[in-house]
XYZ file of C-alpha atoms in Angstrom:
719
model
C 19.136 7.504 2.140
C 16.729 8.642 4.825
C 16.995 11.903 6.680
C 14.813 12.160 9.774
C 14.109 15.372 11.613
C 11.695 15.459 14.541
C 10.159 18.696 15.712
C 7.812 18.690 18.695
C 6.022 21.880 19.674
C 3.336 22.661 22.209
C 0.750 25.359 21.616
C -1.544 27.077 24.058
C -4.453 24.857 23.185
C -2.475 21.580 23.192
C -4.614 18.865 21.647
C -3.657 18.410 18.037
C -1.065 21.138 18.354
C 1.458 18.329 18.819
C 3.602 18.333 15.716
C 5.933 15.564 14.763
C 7.742 16.355 11.575
C 9.178 13.030 10.647
C 10.493 14.389 7.401
C 11.432 11.512 5.179
C 13.383 12.822 2.216
C 14.171 9.872 0.029
C 16.665 10.511 -2.704
C 19.575 8.784 -4.312
C 21.443 12.101 -4.457
C 22.327 12.479 -0.783
C 25.859 11.731 0.350
C 27.837 12.525 3.483
C 29.876 15.665 2.948
C 32.574 17.069 5.186
C 32.055 19.820 7.677
C 30.130 19.908 10.929
C 28.840 23.449 11.233
C 25.693 23.935 13.251
C 22.417 23.721 11.384
C 21.236 26.786 13.256
C 24.053 28.939 11.860
C 24.206 27.407 8.410
C 21.941 28.412 5.565
C 19.482 25.696 4.603
C 17.068 25.641 1.723
C 13.891 23.659 1.351
C 13.937 22.169 -2.143
C 11.921 20.053 -4.520
C 13.202 18.396 -7.657
C 12.109 16.440 -10.720
C 14.593 13.983 -12.217
C 14.380 13.385 -15.989
C 16.651 11.868 -18.607
C 17.465 14.801 -20.892
C 17.787 18.576 -21.012
C 14.901 19.077 -23.420
C 12.340 17.619 -21.002
C 13.911 19.481 -18.069
C 13.515 22.808 -19.877
C 9.893 22.059 -20.772
C 9.063 21.184 -17.176
C 10.761 24.319 -15.859
C 8.803 26.439 -18.339
C 5.599 24.752 -17.188
C 6.492 25.397 -13.536
C 7.214 29.072 -14.211
C 3.864 29.342 -15.982
C 2.072 28.132 -12.850
C 1.739 24.382 -13.378
C 1.730 22.563 -10.037
C 5.318 21.445 -9.379
C 4.373 18.606 -7.022
C 1.878 17.204 -9.507
C 4.514 17.239 -12.253
C 7.021 15.528 -9.939
C 4.542 12.769 -9.151
C 3.915 12.227 -12.846
C 7.265 12.714 -14.541
C 10.077 12.265 -12.010
C 12.316 9.232 -12.425
C 13.339 9.386 -8.759
C 10.964 6.780 -7.354
C 11.837 7.668 -3.771
C 10.718 11.310 -3.940
C 8.089 11.371 -6.678
C 5.284 10.286 -4.336
C 6.276 13.197 -2.065
C 5.955 15.638 -4.942
C 9.732 15.802 -5.346
C 10.221 17.022 -1.765
C 13.869 16.938 -0.617
C 13.124 18.726 2.669
C 15.828 21.015 4.152
C 19.167 20.829 2.357
C 22.514 22.287 3.443
C 25.292 23.465 1.093
C 27.463 20.552 0.021
C 24.951 17.933 1.104
C 24.026 16.972 -2.453
C 25.978 16.216 -5.592
C 28.292 19.222 -6.307
C 26.471 20.253 -9.509
C 23.091 19.994 -7.806
C 24.219 21.890 -4.707
C 25.760 24.752 -6.701
C 22.689 25.147 -8.888
C 20.238 24.998 -5.969
C 22.073 27.580 -3.867
C 22.518 29.923 -6.844
C 18.753 30.417 -7.237
C 18.349 34.089 -6.257
C 14.745 34.099 -5.008
C 12.408 31.948 -2.962
C 9.977 30.444 -5.456
C 12.608 30.368 -8.195
C 13.580 27.482 -10.467
C 16.657 26.177 -12.226
C 17.951 23.096 -14.001
C 21.209 21.189 -13.721
C 22.815 17.942 -14.788
C 24.345 15.309 -12.493
C 25.460 11.747 -13.050
C 21.839 10.691 -12.415
C 20.326 12.813 -15.184
C 18.764 16.261 -15.481
C 17.049 17.957 -12.544
C 14.428 20.679 -12.354
C 14.880 22.334 -8.942
C 12.401 24.506 -7.052
C 13.538 26.765 -4.191
C 10.669 26.683 -1.654
C 11.924 28.209 1.601
C 15.065 29.334 3.469
C 16.248 29.289 7.088
C 19.443 29.846 9.068
C 20.506 32.819 6.915
C 19.240 36.110 5.582
C 16.582 35.584 2.940
C 17.678 36.285 -0.639
C 17.093 39.844 -1.683
C 15.044 40.687 -4.767
C 16.864 41.864 -7.903
C 18.134 45.471 -7.929
C 15.531 46.601 -10.454
C 12.689 45.290 -8.285
C 11.164 47.517 -5.551
C 11.947 46.401 -2.006
C 8.311 46.027 -1.099
C 7.566 43.775 -4.054
C 6.552 40.381 -2.666
C 8.677 37.428 -3.728
C 7.407 34.982 -6.275
C 5.164 32.531 -4.469
C 5.713 28.812 -4.864
C 2.857 26.807 -6.279
C 0.036 25.591 -4.062
C 0.568 22.366 -2.157
C -2.147 20.442 -3.919
C -2.780 19.852 -7.585
C -5.659 21.786 -9.055
C -5.548 24.562 -6.450
C -5.420 27.276 -9.102
C -7.732 26.357 -11.916
C -7.178 29.690 -13.631
C -3.610 28.741 -14.562
C -3.515 26.551 -17.617
C -0.733 23.935 -17.459
C 1.731 23.718 -20.301
C 1.452 20.218 -21.798
C 4.557 18.069 -21.407
C 5.019 14.798 -23.240
C 5.543 12.176 -20.481
C 7.318 9.870 -22.919
C 9.748 12.508 -24.184
C 12.560 11.087 -22.065
C 12.033 7.522 -23.279
C 12.505 5.558 -26.462
C 9.232 4.567 -28.076
C 10.278 1.532 -30.088
C 10.220 -0.898 -27.135
C 7.711 -0.752 -24.293
C 8.846 -2.209 -20.956
C 6.606 -3.385 -18.111
C 7.257 -4.850 -14.665
C 4.432 -6.598 -12.810
C 4.060 -8.779 -9.722
C 1.906 -11.866 -9.322
C 0.032 -10.108 -6.517
C 0.108 -6.896 -4.500
C 0.107 -8.481 -1.040
C 2.380 -11.215 0.269
C 2.874 -12.977 3.586
C 6.202 -13.999 5.139
C 7.687 -16.931 3.270
C 5.747 -16.325 0.048
C 7.657 -16.655 -3.195
C 7.353 -13.175 -4.729
C 7.161 -13.675 -8.470
C 7.569 -10.823 -10.938
C 7.356 -10.569 -14.706
C 9.268 -8.330 -17.105
C 7.565 -7.844 -20.459
C 8.817 -6.021 -23.549
C 6.652 -5.085 -26.545
C 7.897 -4.172 -30.010
C 5.933 -1.053 -30.984
C 7.466 -0.720 -34.446
C 6.715 -2.206 -37.862
C 10.026 -4.056 -38.010
C 11.962 -6.722 -36.150
C 14.036 -5.543 -33.158
C 16.815 -7.116 -31.113
C 16.856 -7.252 -27.298
C 19.435 -8.442 -24.789
C 19.202 -11.898 -23.265
C 16.117 -12.003 -20.955
C 18.233 -13.711 -18.287
C 19.874 -10.319 -17.733
C 16.745 -8.173 -17.584
C 16.256 -8.248 -13.779
C 19.609 -6.468 -13.396
C 17.840 -3.318 -14.600
C 15.494 -3.186 -11.618
C 15.553 -0.374 -9.060
C 14.050 -1.732 -5.816
C 13.252 0.680 -3.001
C 11.656 -0.024 0.355
C 9.917 3.336 0.735
C 10.802 5.021 4.052
C 13.285 2.183 4.598
C 16.032 0.721 2.418
C 17.021 2.776 -0.603
C 18.340 1.333 -3.866
C 18.507 -2.278 -2.699
C 21.421 -4.032 -4.468
C 20.298 -6.437 -7.189
C 22.509 -9.475 -7.749
C 22.672 -12.169 -10.397
C 21.834 -15.711 -9.158
C 24.919 -17.439 -10.469
C 28.378 -16.872 -11.896
C 27.884 -14.566 -14.884
C 31.369 -15.374 -16.159
C 30.334 -18.996 -16.772
C 27.033 -18.298 -18.518
C 26.657 -17.842 -22.246
C 24.253 -15.037 -23.101
C 22.593 -14.375 -26.430
C 20.251 -11.786 -27.871
C 16.672 -12.421 -28.954
C 14.625 -10.962 -31.795
C 11.096 -9.591 -31.371
C 8.893 -9.482 -34.468
C 6.908 -6.350 -35.290
C 4.148 -5.929 -32.709
C 5.398 -8.966 -30.789
C 6.099 -9.464 -27.087
C 8.584 -11.343 -24.958
C 8.058 -11.870 -21.250
C 9.869 -13.800 -18.548
C 8.992 -14.496 -14.911
C 11.464 -14.501 -12.045
C 11.619 -14.979 -8.277
C 12.526 -11.776 -6.443
C 14.530 -13.505 -3.714
C 16.943 -14.841 -6.354
C 17.948 -11.288 -7.256
C 17.775 -9.500 -3.893
C 19.412 -12.180 -1.781
C 17.112 -11.427 1.160
C 13.456 -11.180 2.113
C 12.121 -8.409 4.303
C 8.593 -7.452 5.361
C 7.587 -3.888 4.495
C 4.367 -1.880 3.881
C 5.349 -0.763 0.384
C 8.164 -1.788 -1.954
C 8.434 0.211 -5.183
C 10.093 -1.174 -8.300
C 10.899 0.266 -11.713
C 13.049 -1.091 -14.546
C 15.648 1.076 -16.309
C 17.884 0.305 -19.249
C 20.721 2.525 -18.020
C 20.788 0.666 -14.699
C 20.965 -2.638 -16.594
C 24.091 -1.581 -18.485
C 25.694 -0.136 -15.344
C 25.294 -3.471 -13.577
C 26.564 -5.424 -16.568
C 29.707 -3.337 -16.290
C 29.950 -3.798 -12.505
C 29.578 -7.585 -12.825
C 32.115 -7.664 -15.681
C 29.709 -9.534 -17.949
C 31.347 -10.584 -21.213
C 29.612 -8.276 -23.687
C 30.824 -9.994 -26.837
C 27.239 -11.027 -27.621
C 26.210 -7.336 -27.854
C 26.547 -5.771 -31.295
C 28.230 -2.354 -30.961
C 28.035 -2.069 -27.123
C 28.390 1.725 -27.058
C 25.540 2.217 -29.501
C 23.400 -0.297 -27.604
C 24.116 1.430 -24.300
C 23.197 4.808 -25.765
C 19.929 3.385 -27.100
C 18.983 1.447 -23.970
C 19.639 4.254 -21.491
C 16.200 5.732 -22.246
C 14.239 2.513 -21.797
C 12.287 2.423 -18.571
C 9.078 0.971 -17.170
C 6.278 2.435 -15.125
C 6.370 1.727 -11.403
C 5.077 -1.506 -9.851
C 4.774 -2.100 -6.120
C 3.864 -4.715 -3.538
C 3.830 -5.219 0.218
C 4.851 -8.110 2.432
C 3.476 -8.064 5.966
C 2.733 -10.481 8.818
C -0.686 -11.916 9.537
C -3.059 -9.870 11.701
C -3.265 -11.437 15.147
C -5.322 -10.592 18.207
C -3.527 -8.135 20.468
C -1.045 -6.966 17.830
C -0.908 -3.220 17.274
C -1.537 -2.017 13.716
C -1.476 1.519 12.368
C -2.821 3.139 9.212
C -0.925 5.992 7.585
C -3.154 8.145 5.360
C -1.416 10.526 2.940
C -3.578 13.600 2.349
C -2.202 17.120 2.846
C 0.334 15.483 5.149
C 0.300 12.166 6.989
C -2.362 11.067 9.462
C -1.500 8.069 11.645
C -4.412 6.046 13.037
C -4.089 3.162 15.462
C -6.650 0.411 14.944
C -7.830 -0.682 18.381
C -6.445 -4.216 18.982
C -9.644 -5.081 20.860
C -12.008 -3.865 18.127
C -14.237 -6.195 16.091
C -11.676 -8.678 14.765
C -13.215 -9.486 11.334
C -13.564 -5.766 10.564
C -10.019 -5.056 11.733
C -8.641 -7.715 9.404
C -10.866 -6.493 6.565
C -9.621 -2.907 6.877
C -5.954 -3.872 6.932
C -6.418 -6.181 3.945
C -8.248 -3.479 1.943
C -5.475 -0.973 2.656
C -2.845 -3.496 1.578
C -4.801 -4.110 -1.638
C -4.652 -0.335 -2.387
C -8.449 -0.004 -2.173
C -8.093 3.170 -0.088
C -5.747 4.881 -2.542
C -7.160 7.865 -4.460
C -10.402 7.795 -2.445
C -12.146 11.187 -2.173
C -12.677 12.807 1.244
C -16.042 14.310 2.173
C -15.594 17.048 4.786
C -18.518 18.303 6.877
C -17.117 21.367 8.612
C -16.726 20.983 12.337
C -18.326 17.530 12.354
C -16.231 14.958 10.556
C -14.081 13.856 7.632
C -15.677 10.952 5.775
C -14.776 8.645 2.934
C -16.367 5.632 1.321
C -15.097 2.807 -0.816
C -16.512 1.864 -4.204
C -18.455 -1.398 -4.273
C -16.933 -3.472 -7.065
C -19.712 -6.030 -7.294
C -19.005 -8.176 -4.226
C -19.983 -7.766 -0.578
C -17.588 -4.956 0.273
C -17.516 -5.163 4.023
C -18.169 -7.245 7.110
C -21.680 -8.050 8.385
C -22.358 -6.708 11.865
C -22.214 -9.188 14.738
C -25.240 -7.527 16.362
C -28.298 -5.468 15.330
C -27.474 -1.967 14.077
C -29.598 1.044 15.038
C -28.653 3.863 12.672
C -30.644 6.383 14.726
C -28.749 5.678 17.954
C -25.868 8.076 18.754
C -22.473 6.505 19.353
C -21.637 7.529 22.904
C -18.245 8.611 24.189
C -16.864 9.915 20.891
C -14.219 12.636 20.976
C -12.402 14.534 18.285
C -9.875 12.265 16.577
C -11.757 8.989 16.978
C -11.869 6.752 13.902
C -15.294 5.233 13.249
C -16.647 2.596 10.864
C -20.079 3.694 9.644
C -22.947 1.264 8.983
C -23.990 0.764 5.371
C -25.965 -1.707 3.344
C -23.540 -4.171 1.841
C -23.937 -5.431 -1.698
C -25.248 -8.779 -0.421
C -28.144 -6.987 1.289
C -26.886 -7.190 4.873
C -26.055 -4.256 7.145
C -22.416 -4.104 8.080
C -19.189 -2.149 8.107
C -16.189 -1.661 5.875
C -17.594 0.575 3.116
C -17.551 3.958 4.854
C -15.447 5.540 7.589
C -15.096 8.836 9.399
C -12.656 10.827 11.533
C -14.546 12.602 14.311
C -14.324 16.386 14.577
C -17.394 16.678 16.830
C -18.403 13.673 18.927
C -22.076 14.672 18.898
C -22.373 14.762 15.089
C -25.306 12.602 13.995
C -23.367 11.302 10.986
C -21.700 8.825 13.364
C -24.986 7.315 14.600
C -24.904 3.527 14.587
C -21.171 3.510 13.954
C -18.464 1.375 15.516
C -15.400 3.040 17.022
C -12.380 1.102 15.803
C -9.409 3.394 16.372
C -8.051 6.869 16.896
C -5.744 9.440 15.316
C -2.490 9.202 17.259
C -0.136 11.382 15.228
C -0.221 14.074 12.554
C 2.666 15.010 10.292
C 2.224 18.253 8.405
C -1.041 19.265 10.139
C -3.218 17.312 7.651
C -6.572 17.650 9.473
C -6.338 21.428 9.595
C -5.213 21.602 5.965
C -8.025 19.323 4.792
C -10.538 21.538 6.616
C -8.896 24.580 5.039
C -9.262 23.105 1.575
C -12.947 22.531 2.281
C -13.399 26.195 3.208
C -11.602 27.128 -0.019
C -13.988 24.813 -1.923
C -11.136 22.521 -2.956
C -11.372 18.742 -3.073
C -9.206 16.397 -1.013
C -8.438 12.727 -1.346
C -6.354 9.976 0.226
C -3.502 9.726 -2.258
C -1.940 6.710 -0.534
C -2.806 4.536 2.471
C -0.368 2.129 4.135
C -0.832 -0.491 6.858
C 1.983 -0.681 9.418
C 2.419 -3.334 12.113
C 4.004 -1.879 15.236
C 7.170 -3.918 14.680
C 7.903 -2.104 11.394
C 7.114 1.485 12.387
C 9.937 3.918 11.569
C 11.870 4.421 14.792
C 11.214 8.135 15.083
C 7.534 7.727 14.263
C 7.144 5.065 16.956
C 8.996 7.257 19.438
C 6.806 10.255 18.611
C 3.664 8.182 19.142
C 4.798 6.562 22.374
C 6.415 9.582 24.030
C 4.105 12.300 22.745
C 2.185 13.773 25.694
C 0.042 16.890 25.621
C -2.032 18.927 28.013
C -5.718 17.968 28.273
C -7.871 19.324 25.484
C -10.172 22.253 26.166
C -13.276 23.301 24.349
C -13.009 26.342 22.171
C -15.023 28.044 19.494
C -13.251 28.130 16.169
C -15.086 30.551 13.865
C -12.922 29.463 10.933
C -14.280 25.937 11.152
C -17.969 26.480 11.806
C -19.453 29.534 13.457
C -21.663 28.670 16.375
C -20.223 25.161 16.700
C -18.109 24.159 19.639
C -15.223 21.856 18.841
C -12.474 20.227 20.805
C -8.942 19.496 19.709
C -7.851 16.197 21.193
C -4.400 15.018 22.073
C -2.435 12.720 19.871
C -3.347 9.733 21.977
C -6.338 7.729 23.056
C -8.213 9.195 26.022
C -7.663 7.277 29.264
C -10.663 5.218 30.389
C -13.341 7.362 31.993
C -12.174 10.650 30.479
C -14.671 12.176 28.070
C -14.352 15.156 25.791
C -16.984 17.048 27.761
C -15.408 16.452 31.162
C -11.629 16.137 30.833
C -9.652 15.407 33.970
C -6.530 17.458 34.757
C -4.123 14.797 33.551
C -1.974 14.442 30.490
C -3.272 11.605 28.307
C -0.673 9.423 26.662
C -0.871 6.725 24.041
C -0.652 3.474 25.917
C -0.687 -0.125 24.884
C -4.049 -1.754 25.577
C -4.400 -2.886 29.161
C -4.089 -6.654 29.574
C -7.320 -8.559 30.038
C -7.926 -9.245 33.725
C -8.354 -12.835 34.795
C -11.792 -12.208 36.224
C -13.075 -10.909 32.886
C -15.109 -13.231 30.726
C -13.357 -14.467 27.602
C -14.297 -12.789 24.350
C -17.003 -14.541 22.336
C -15.721 -17.076 19.856
C -17.056 -14.956 16.987
C -14.609 -12.191 17.854
C -11.524 -14.417 17.849
C -9.458 -14.537 14.649
C -10.751 -17.065 12.172
C -8.402 -19.839 11.013
C -6.456 -19.295 7.796
C -4.669 -21.622 5.389
C -2.206 -20.865 2.605
C -2.635 -22.662 -0.730
C 0.269 -22.861 -3.188
C -0.438 -23.884 -6.779
C 1.537 -23.898 -10.002
C -0.491 -20.804 -11.005
C 0.260 -18.789 -7.874
C -0.580 -18.727 -4.178
C -3.412 -17.335 -2.067
C -4.522 -16.996 1.537
C -7.872 -18.429 2.646
C -9.909 -17.470 5.710
C -12.079 -20.316 7.046
C -15.582 -19.615 8.370
C -15.409 -21.698 11.510
C -18.296 -19.873 13.218
C -20.831 -20.867 10.551
C -19.338 -24.211 9.434
C -17.368 -25.622 12.402
C -17.506 -29.293 11.386
C -16.605 -28.590 7.751
C -13.667 -26.394 8.775
C -12.422 -28.976 11.291
C -12.577 -31.658 8.582
C -10.797 -29.446 6.032
C -8.013 -28.588 8.517
C -7.672 -32.306 9.340
C -7.109 -33.100 5.646
C -4.707 -30.172 5.201
C -2.571 -31.104 8.202
C -2.325 -34.671 6.927
C -1.132 -33.488 3.487
C -4.168 -34.927 1.714
C -4.475 -32.117 -0.854
C -0.757 -31.794 -1.660
C -0.095 -32.760 -5.281
C -3.756 -33.043 -6.290
C -5.159 -31.286 -9.357
C -8.106 -29.058 -10.091
C -9.913 -31.459 -12.407
C -12.959 -29.443 -13.474
C -13.703 -25.862 -14.495
C -17.267 -24.759 -15.272
C -18.309 -21.518 -16.974
C -21.886 -20.701 -17.938
C -22.792 -17.853 -20.266
C -21.481 -14.594 -18.862
C -20.591 -16.177 -15.501
C -16.985 -17.167 -14.808
C -18.367 -20.077 -12.806
C -16.065 -22.087 -10.562
C -13.123 -24.462 -10.493
C -13.253 -27.783 -8.626
C -10.513 -29.816 -6.944
C -9.622 -32.032 -3.989
C -10.805 -35.335 -5.447
C -9.088 -38.510 -4.174
C -8.974 -39.986 -7.693
C -8.927 -36.820 -9.816
C -12.547 -37.104 -10.984
C -15.825 -35.558 -9.880
C -16.958 -38.980 -8.635
C -14.031 -39.332 -6.239
C -15.033 -39.602 -2.574
C -13.540 -40.672 0.764
C -14.989 -43.619 2.680
C -17.265 -41.214 4.548
C -19.101 -37.909 4.085
C -19.850 -34.939 6.347
C -22.981 -32.988 7.169
C -23.963 -29.890 5.150
C -23.676 -26.554 7.005
C -25.261 -23.870 4.781
C -25.599 -20.410 6.333
C -27.491 -17.297 5.283
C -24.517 -15.254 6.553
C -22.172 -16.859 4.038
C -23.485 -16.635 0.460
C -21.564 -18.252 -2.385
C -19.938 -15.053 -3.628
C -16.836 -14.624 -5.757
C -13.656 -16.132 -4.201
C -15.685 -18.267 -1.758
C -14.713 -21.870 -1.004
C -17.721 -24.184 -1.243
C -17.912 -27.892 -0.425
C -18.753 -29.967 -3.497
C -21.560 -32.512 -3.052
C -24.087 -34.499 -5.070
C -26.734 -31.999 -6.102
C -29.644 -34.310 -5.230
C -28.204 -35.927 -2.081
C -27.833 -33.800 1.058
C -24.875 -34.422 3.380
C -22.829 -36.023 0.593
C -19.802 -33.692 0.785
C -16.427 -35.369 1.242
C -13.057 -33.829 0.289
C -13.843 -31.981 -2.950
C -14.372 -28.224 -2.944
C -15.165 -25.425 -5.374
C -13.537 -22.012 -5.678
C -16.168 -19.535 -6.860
C -14.835 -17.361 -9.691
C -18.112 -15.439 -9.798
C -21.203 -15.021 -7.631
C -22.959 -18.425 -7.436
C -26.254 -17.458 -5.819
C -27.923 -20.690 -7.006
C -25.854 -22.569 -4.389
C -27.060 -20.416 -1.482
C -28.987 -22.244 1.214
C -27.964 -25.700 -0.021
C -24.185 -25.873 -0.271
C -21.701 -25.207 2.549
C -19.615 -22.050 2.110
C -16.694 -22.608 4.480
C -14.062 -20.059 3.442
C -12.976 -17.146 1.280
C -9.768 -16.114 -0.473
C -8.670 -12.882 1.220
C -5.321 -12.382 -0.523
C -3.996 -13.532 -3.893
C -7.314 -13.444 -5.748
C -5.528 -12.861 -9.057
C -3.736 -16.185 -8.660
C -7.073 -17.926 -8.124
C -8.473 -16.407 -11.315
C -5.542 -17.894 -13.242
C -6.388 -21.458 -12.198
C -7.369 -23.756 -15.026
C -8.339 -27.378 -15.467
C -5.207 -29.380 -14.655
C -3.668 -26.794 -12.311
C -1.854 -28.527 -9.458
C -2.053 -27.862 -5.724
C 1.579 -27.917 -4.601
C 0.700 -27.776 -0.927
C -1.733 -26.308 1.587
C -0.513 -25.259 5.025
C -2.386 -24.031 8.102
C -1.292 -20.492 8.972
C -3.256 -20.075 12.188
C -6.179 -21.620 14.017
C -8.012 -21.240 17.288
C -6.897 -22.810 20.523
C -9.073 -25.917 20.432
C -9.089 -29.484 19.169
C -10.197 -29.655 15.545
C -12.136 -32.897 15.643
C -14.944 -33.533 13.177
C -17.968 -35.785 12.960
C -18.496 -38.188 10.075
C -22.013 -38.284 8.732
C -22.446 -41.513 6.801
C -19.543 -43.994 6.849
C -19.744 -46.478 4.016
């Protein structure tokens, strides 16, 4: 269930004083109660909760909270409510009768703001924190407490804010059985529309004896699937008539494992694109659904005992996202979770390869748990860890790191130049949010977007944490296409207008520095931070390209992509048409004619510590296989043979001998640089590529998108 509440306020200084509280309280507890009294007249309480399986753990967590342990941190770690745990257990504002009766009574019986209690509902045990009150007189302190005694303060908003308080240790596995370990995993983290989303459920026997488990065909019925900020508790169905299927138990030897793979669409009955889908597996949910489906339980020995034992089995969370391809002109937004939510629109007209790179990195969770570096009054910066490959996109023009980036205003989002791991200068490893457009840290950068909305005043809070010498990080980053934005968020972005920003001196940020608070939207063309015009800027869709304008250079147009499906998984490939136009045209020609469909990877080479490469695409299934012609080599210094590259196979002593065979680099193959043609790179589904082995079959390759031109190629040496 989603409860949205939008609050828009305007302060004297406008700019980032725009507040949109799109408060998304995700919880399976909410139901529609009777009564329609006004929210203004009715008491409401702001609550947080942690859901656990038994009273013992609930009491330990409450004791830890009373001793000063960060409640939100404990919720993120221990709560079984997947929908609210990432929000630190936040339930937002709750009215009497809005929750389960037991929960509502317990929550509204807490006498003081900052107090705690526990209760039991049909979902399990809850630890409840009373954070704030509105719409009624605040609770009075106990009689034996002086009137001027301040109420107990709730814990700080961020973990680690009070290092002096020592947390009480809580066993995270105390609400679970230890004899069987359950895991849920997906074949990849990112999927495109139409992909077959495969998941695996694995159980491990952690004991010294043999154990019995229910039929693996039933395991997916224990999944809890939640489209965060969207669908809650998506119904899971069984793909078939359970009354006509004979089920049987299986035995797991001591220390043994059983795992089965499934297709998600078989159990959800639908497929929907979304930035993040969270999944856990629970034994109690499995038995509930067996009962709902009226499964014949005669194969279960002592069903009541089994149900009691299985109710405490559960997995850790797994998640994935399924989103459309990035296309020129489409609007994409980034949502950064850090002391609130910061929404950034990536400029649709920005450098296309970098735009695609950023969105792909966010989808791959490479921005999650990345530390923020705050330079007071100048900018908020963060950098990504180089994991051994060229983490970024080479610049399309010379970069002068000493040259200031003109026209920057507070709120702009900038990609900063860095040396990539392949030795080139490019972008994609470090970024910054502008607080002062004249800050030299942005020299040589590339403006690629702008902050368009804040929820919870994150920028101010991050700056405040810096002044308090506390660290900040991006806990979660999501990529949102405009078509999937939550309705109220989209409305807040599109309709949010503010007065023009004015310069002011903020001594709390940096004495002696002049800073400007911008609006929530991109500045209109021609309006600078230093000379604002008396108009109200609004977030607008990019102006259409005028006919008299010159077309964008080919290098800035989206590169072609193809989707390869194998019996070991699927992956998306970007083709380097700019550096290898003839090779790419030839490859697309073969793909569109179905040449590769059904062919095998016939050769895998590993040397020493290198993972080497895997080779496929042969007409006859051997390394000697060749078409009746070859094509010209197109090596490029811009495209080294790095991990996940696609390289044309050729005779090592005969130039221009490439035909249809290609290699997928499973490691860096620098010895091929300058001689072999690198014509593509796997940009999604890399794990599937690493699983390829000799004999793996290409089911099919399809062209996802290509440029608006004829893909004709030139043969080099017809036989």
